[in-house]
XYZ file of C-alpha atoms in Angstrom:
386
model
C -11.760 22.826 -26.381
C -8.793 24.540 -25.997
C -5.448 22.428 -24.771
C -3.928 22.428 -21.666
C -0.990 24.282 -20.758
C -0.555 22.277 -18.051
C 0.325 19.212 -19.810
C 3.131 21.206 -22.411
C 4.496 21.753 -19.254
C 4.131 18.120 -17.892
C 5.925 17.021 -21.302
C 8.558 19.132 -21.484
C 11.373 18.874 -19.128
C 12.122 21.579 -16.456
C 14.467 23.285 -18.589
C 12.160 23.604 -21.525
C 9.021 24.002 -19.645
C 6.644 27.063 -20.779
C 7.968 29.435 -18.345
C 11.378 29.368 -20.364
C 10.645 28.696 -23.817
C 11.091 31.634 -24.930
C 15.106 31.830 -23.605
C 15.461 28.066 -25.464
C 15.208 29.347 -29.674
C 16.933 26.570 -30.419
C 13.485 24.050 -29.760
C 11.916 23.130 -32.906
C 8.832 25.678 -33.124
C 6.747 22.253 -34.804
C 7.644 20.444 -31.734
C 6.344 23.211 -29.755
C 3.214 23.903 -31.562
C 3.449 20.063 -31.670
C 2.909 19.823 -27.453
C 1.865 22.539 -26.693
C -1.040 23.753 -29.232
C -2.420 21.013 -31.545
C -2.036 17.714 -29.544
C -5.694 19.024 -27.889
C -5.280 16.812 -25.366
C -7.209 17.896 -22.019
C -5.054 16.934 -18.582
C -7.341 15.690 -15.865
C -7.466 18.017 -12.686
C -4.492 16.596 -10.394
C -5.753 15.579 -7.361
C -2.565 14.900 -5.471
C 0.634 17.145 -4.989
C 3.707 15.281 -6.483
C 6.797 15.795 -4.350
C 9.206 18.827 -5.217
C 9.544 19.169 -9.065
C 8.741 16.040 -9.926
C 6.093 15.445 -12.888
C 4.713 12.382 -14.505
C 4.510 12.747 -18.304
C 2.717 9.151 -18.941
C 1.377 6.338 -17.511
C 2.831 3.346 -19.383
C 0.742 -0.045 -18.617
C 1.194 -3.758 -19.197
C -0.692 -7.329 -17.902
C -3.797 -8.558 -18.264
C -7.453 -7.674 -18.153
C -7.653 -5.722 -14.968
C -5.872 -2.962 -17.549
C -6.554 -3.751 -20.480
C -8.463 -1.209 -22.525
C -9.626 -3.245 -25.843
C -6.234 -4.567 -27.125
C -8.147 -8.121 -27.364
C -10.919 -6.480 -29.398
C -9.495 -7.983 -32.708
C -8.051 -11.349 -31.596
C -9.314 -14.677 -32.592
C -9.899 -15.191 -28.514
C -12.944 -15.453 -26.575
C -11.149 -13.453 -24.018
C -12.800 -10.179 -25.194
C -15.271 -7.423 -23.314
C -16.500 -5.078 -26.446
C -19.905 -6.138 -26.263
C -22.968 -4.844 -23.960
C -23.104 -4.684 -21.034
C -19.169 -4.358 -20.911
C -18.884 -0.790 -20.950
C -22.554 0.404 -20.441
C -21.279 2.979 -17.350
C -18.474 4.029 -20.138
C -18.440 7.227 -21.134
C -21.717 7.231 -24.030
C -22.662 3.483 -22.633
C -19.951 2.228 -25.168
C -18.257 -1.332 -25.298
C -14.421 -0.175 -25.246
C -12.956 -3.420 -24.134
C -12.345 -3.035 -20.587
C -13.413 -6.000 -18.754
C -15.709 -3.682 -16.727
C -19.119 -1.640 -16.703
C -17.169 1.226 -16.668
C -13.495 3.177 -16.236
C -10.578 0.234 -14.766
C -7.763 0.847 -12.673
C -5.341 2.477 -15.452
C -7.541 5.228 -16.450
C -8.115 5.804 -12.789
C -4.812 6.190 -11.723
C -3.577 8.643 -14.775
C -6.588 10.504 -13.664
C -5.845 10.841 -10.018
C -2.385 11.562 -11.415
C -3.412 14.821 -13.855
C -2.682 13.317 -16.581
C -5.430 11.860 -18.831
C -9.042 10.853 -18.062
C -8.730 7.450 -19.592
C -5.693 5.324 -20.844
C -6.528 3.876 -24.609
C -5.564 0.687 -25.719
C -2.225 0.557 -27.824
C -4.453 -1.434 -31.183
C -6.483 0.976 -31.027
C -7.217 1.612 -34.780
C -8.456 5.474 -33.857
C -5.835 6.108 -31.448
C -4.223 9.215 -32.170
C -0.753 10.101 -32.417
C -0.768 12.302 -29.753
C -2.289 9.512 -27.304
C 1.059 8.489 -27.342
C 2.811 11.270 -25.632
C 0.267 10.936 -22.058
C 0.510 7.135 -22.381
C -1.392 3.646 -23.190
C -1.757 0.452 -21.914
C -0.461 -2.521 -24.029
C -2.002 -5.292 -21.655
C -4.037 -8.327 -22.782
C -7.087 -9.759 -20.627
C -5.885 -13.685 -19.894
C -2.023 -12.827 -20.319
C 0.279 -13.780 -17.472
C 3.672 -14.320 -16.127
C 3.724 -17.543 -16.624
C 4.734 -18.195 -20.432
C 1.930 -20.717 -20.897
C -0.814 -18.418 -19.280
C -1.637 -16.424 -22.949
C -1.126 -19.559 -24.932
C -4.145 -21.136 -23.579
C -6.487 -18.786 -24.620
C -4.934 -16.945 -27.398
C -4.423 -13.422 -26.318
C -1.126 -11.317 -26.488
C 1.492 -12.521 -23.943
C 3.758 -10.331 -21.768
C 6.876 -10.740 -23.796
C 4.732 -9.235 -26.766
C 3.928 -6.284 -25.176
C 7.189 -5.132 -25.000
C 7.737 -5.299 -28.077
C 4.893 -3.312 -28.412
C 6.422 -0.525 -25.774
C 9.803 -0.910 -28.309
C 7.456 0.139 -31.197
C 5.549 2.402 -29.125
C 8.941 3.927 -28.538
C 10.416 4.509 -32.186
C 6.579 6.164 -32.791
C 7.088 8.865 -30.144
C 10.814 9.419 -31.034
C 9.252 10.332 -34.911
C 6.667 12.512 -33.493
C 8.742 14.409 -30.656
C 12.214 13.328 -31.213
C 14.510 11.294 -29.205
C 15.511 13.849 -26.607
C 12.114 13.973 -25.650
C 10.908 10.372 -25.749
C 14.245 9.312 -23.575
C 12.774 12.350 -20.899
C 9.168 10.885 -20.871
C 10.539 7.311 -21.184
C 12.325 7.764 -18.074
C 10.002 10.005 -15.950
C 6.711 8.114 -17.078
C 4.539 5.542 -14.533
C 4.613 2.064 -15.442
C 2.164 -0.724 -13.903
C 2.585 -4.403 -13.982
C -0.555 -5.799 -13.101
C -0.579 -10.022 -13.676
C -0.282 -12.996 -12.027
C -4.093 -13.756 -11.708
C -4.550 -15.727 -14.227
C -1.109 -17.673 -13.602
C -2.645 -18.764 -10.281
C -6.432 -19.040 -10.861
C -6.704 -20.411 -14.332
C -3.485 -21.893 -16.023
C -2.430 -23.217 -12.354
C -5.776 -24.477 -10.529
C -8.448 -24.248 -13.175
C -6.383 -25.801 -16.499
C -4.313 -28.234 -13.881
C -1.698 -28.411 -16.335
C 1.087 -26.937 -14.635
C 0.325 -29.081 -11.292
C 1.766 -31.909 -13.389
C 5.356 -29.797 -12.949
C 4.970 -27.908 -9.946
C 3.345 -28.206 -6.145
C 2.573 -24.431 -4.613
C 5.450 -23.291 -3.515
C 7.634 -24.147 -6.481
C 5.035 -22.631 -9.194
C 4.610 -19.762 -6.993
C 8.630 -19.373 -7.113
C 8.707 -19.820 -10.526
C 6.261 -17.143 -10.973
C 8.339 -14.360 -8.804
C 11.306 -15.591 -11.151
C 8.991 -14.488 -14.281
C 8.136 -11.176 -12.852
C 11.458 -10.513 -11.430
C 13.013 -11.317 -14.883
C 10.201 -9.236 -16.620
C 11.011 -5.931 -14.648
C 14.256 -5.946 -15.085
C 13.042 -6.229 -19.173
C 11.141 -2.868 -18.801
C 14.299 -1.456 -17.023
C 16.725 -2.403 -19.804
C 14.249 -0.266 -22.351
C 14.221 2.463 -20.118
C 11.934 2.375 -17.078
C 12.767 3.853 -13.907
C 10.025 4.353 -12.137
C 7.486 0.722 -12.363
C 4.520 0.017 -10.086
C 3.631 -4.173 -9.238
C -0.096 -5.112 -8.277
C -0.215 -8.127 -5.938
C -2.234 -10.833 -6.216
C -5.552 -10.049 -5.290
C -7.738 -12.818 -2.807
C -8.425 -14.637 -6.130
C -10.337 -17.197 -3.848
C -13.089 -14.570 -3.356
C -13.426 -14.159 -6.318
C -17.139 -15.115 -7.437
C -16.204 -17.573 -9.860
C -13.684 -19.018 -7.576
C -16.189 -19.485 -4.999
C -18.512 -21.069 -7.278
C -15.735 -23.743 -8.808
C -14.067 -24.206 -5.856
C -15.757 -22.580 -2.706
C -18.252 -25.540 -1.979
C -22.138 -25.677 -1.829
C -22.035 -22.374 0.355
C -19.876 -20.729 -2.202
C -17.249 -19.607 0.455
C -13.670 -17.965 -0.395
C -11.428 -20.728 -1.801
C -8.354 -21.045 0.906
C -6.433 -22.701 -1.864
C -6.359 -19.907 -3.976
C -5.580 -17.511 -1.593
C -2.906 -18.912 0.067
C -1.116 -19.567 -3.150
C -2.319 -15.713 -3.895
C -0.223 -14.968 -0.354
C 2.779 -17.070 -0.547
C 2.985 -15.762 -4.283
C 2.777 -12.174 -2.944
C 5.341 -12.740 -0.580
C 8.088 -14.119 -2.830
C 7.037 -11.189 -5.118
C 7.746 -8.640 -2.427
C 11.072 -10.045 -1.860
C 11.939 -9.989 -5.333
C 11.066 -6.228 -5.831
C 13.363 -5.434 -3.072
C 16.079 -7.124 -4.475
C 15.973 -5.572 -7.275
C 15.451 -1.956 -5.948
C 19.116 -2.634 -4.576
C 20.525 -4.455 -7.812
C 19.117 -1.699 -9.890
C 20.477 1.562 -10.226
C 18.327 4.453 -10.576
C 15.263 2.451 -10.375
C 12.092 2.871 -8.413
C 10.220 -0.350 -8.572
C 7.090 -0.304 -6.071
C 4.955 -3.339 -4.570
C 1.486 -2.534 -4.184
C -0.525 -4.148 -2.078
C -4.345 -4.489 -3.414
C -4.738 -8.054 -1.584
C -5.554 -6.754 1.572
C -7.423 -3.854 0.589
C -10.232 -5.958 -1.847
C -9.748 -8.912 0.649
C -11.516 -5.699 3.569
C -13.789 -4.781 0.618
C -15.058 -8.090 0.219
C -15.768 -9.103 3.830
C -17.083 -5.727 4.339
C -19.577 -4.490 2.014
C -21.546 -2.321 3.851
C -18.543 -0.138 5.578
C -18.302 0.787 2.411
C -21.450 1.570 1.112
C -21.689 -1.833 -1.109
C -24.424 -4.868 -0.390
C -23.024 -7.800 -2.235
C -20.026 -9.025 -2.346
C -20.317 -13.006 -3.394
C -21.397 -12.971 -6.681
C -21.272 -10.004 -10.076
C -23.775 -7.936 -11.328
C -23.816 -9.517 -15.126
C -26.255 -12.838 -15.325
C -26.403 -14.918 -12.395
C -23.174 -13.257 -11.443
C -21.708 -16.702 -9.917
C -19.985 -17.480 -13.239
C -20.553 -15.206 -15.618
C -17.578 -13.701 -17.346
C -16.595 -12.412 -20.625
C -18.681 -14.252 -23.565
C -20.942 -15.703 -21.312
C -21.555 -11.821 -19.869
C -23.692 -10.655 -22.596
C -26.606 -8.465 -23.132
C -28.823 -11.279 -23.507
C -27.597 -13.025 -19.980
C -30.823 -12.653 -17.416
C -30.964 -11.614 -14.248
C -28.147 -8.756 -14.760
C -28.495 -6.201 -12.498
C -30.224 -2.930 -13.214
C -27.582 -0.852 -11.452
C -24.311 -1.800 -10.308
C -23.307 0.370 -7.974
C -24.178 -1.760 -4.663
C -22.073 -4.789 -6.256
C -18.747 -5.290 -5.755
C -17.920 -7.469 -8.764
C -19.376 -6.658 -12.430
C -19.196 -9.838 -13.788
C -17.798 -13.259 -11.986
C -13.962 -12.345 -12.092
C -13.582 -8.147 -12.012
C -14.484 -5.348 -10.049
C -17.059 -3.034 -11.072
C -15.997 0.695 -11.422
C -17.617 1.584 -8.208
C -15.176 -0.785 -6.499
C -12.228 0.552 -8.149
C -13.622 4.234 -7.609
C -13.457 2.832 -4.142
C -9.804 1.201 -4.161
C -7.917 3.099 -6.329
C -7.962 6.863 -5.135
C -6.567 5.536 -1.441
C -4.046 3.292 -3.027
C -2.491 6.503 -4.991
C -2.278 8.563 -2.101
C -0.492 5.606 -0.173
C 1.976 4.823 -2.787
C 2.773 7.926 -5.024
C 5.552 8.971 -3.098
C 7.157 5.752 -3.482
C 7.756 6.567 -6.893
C 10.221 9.469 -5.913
C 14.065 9.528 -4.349
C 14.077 13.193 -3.299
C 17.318 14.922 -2.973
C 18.986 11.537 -3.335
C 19.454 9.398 -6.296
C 18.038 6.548 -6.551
């Protein structure tokens, strides 16, 4: 397989992009051959039109299990997915990590993008040094905002994962220098994507933090965490950061199961906390687009777009919607969604849920596509700085 021009171009900046290498002697011919012949890294087929000149070099991801590629593989946690049937729609019907039956939002997005098929996991032990230039996600299934949220279950907490991004960092400067690593530092895609389990587990399901705070004060204190962590990734260089809502975390299925009654119906509690949260969130994002020069950080909405998908199966070419494809699918999720859990469902394209807590990839297939067309531009100032 042959690599991609494409992507040397993508890397490079537009001054030492293919068309002119040859004017620009002065470039390091092993960074070169470095980029542009032996990383062999394939560039997905774009399938949107960035505005102007603009390129994306790397998608650069942190949070929890929605994105998380296998970075919990090796913990002493229970909070793990790389065991059957996690994985089984994966390319080969292998158990990565992802909390999923197949591809998750991350390696969707850098797909839609052009840039890589599928995002690794940062602890990887066979990632390669050249995964590093496209991008990798450094988020933890269970990990949160809230500083308590990874403590409870032993997984790697936000604050850690930048410290992974700072390593990540000092790797690419040795392997392309720090001319380049400040260009894709700056031009890459970074996504946020936590809060869940702040709200659903450490604040309603573990009760601890009710002892502290009522609703509106944790959900404050929350937009005061991810406010605070943004402006974290924007001191080490990030300019352009996307921020997943809340999704309707009373829909759901094991939500509805703990807390949705006999009938198993969406828990209000949970998803007016989910809303109110959202809303302080959204504030807080345009604050700081103001505060912040330079800096494009963008709310995206995926409340009410699962909240549609959910109440409307059919519309969209799913049948259930109330409970996950793995076991029973009412509770079902990580150790307790194993190959030897009955009643798992032959094919999981007609669910909307995998297990009790995430999407299958149908339903991010679904999602995700629309949501980059809706918000990629977002990402961009034109003519004007930002």
């Amino acid at each position: 397989m042959q690599p991609s021009l494409n992507l040397c171009c993508l890397i490079l900046p537009p001054s030492l992009r293919c068309s002119s290498l040859h004017h620009h002697f002065r470039i390091s011919l092993l960074v070169v051959l470095l980029l542009c012949a032996e990383c062999n890294i394939m560039a997905a087929e774009a399938k949107i039109v960035l505005p102007g000149n603009e390129t994306i070099p790397a998608v650069l991801i942190f949070g929890d299990s929605i994105v998380d590629a296998g970075n919990n593989n090796n913990l002493k946690s229970a909070i793990k997915a790389n065991f059957l049937p996690y994985g089984r729609d994966f390319e080969g019907g292998v158990p990565t990590g992802r909390f999923c039956n197949g591809r998750v939002p991350s390696d969707m997005i850098a797909s839609e993008l052009g840039i890589k098929d599928t995002v690794p996991a940062y602890l990887d032990p066979d990632l390669k040094p050249e995964d590093l230039l496209t991008g990798v996600t450094f988020a933890s299934g269970g990990a949160g905002y809230d500083p308590l949220t990874p403590t409870l279950v032993s997984v790697i907490s936000l604050t850690q994962q930048l410290e992974y991004f700072k390593e990540y960092k000092t790797k690419l400067t040795k392997l392309v220098g720090e001319n380049q690593t400040d260009y894709i530092v700056s031009k890459s895609l970074y996504l946020v994507v936590a809060g869940s389990d702040d709200i659903a587990n450490t604040y309603f399901i573990s009760r601890i933090r009710q002892f502290q705070y009522d609703v509106p004060t944790y959900t404050s204190f929350l937009a005061d965490q991810a406010s605070d962590y943004y402006k974290k990734l924007y001191d080490l260089g990030a300019r352009r950061i996307g921020v997943f809502n809340a999704p309707p975390l009373g829909c759901l299925p094991s939500q509805r199961t703990l807390a949705g009654g006999l009938a198993r119906n969406c828990a209000e509690d949970y998803n007016n906390a989910a809303q109110l949260y959202n809303s302080k969130l959204s504030s807080k994002i345009n604050s700081l687009n103001k505060e912040l020069p330079h800096v494009r950080i963008v709310y995206i909405d995926i409340y009410a777009p699962l909240l549609d998908l959910i109440e409307s199966p059919d519309k969209y070419g799913f049948k259930i919607a109330d409970k996950g494809c793995c076991g029973t699918g009412k509770i079902e999720v990580v150790v307790l969604c194993n190959q030897f859990s009955p009643f798992t469902c032959s094919d999981a394209s007609s669910y909307v849920f995998w297990d009790s807590y995430h999407p299958t990839e149908e339903a991010y297939g679904t999602l995700l596509p629309t949501l980059v067309r809706k918000y990629v531009n977002d990402f961009f100032c034109g003519d004007k700085l930002c």
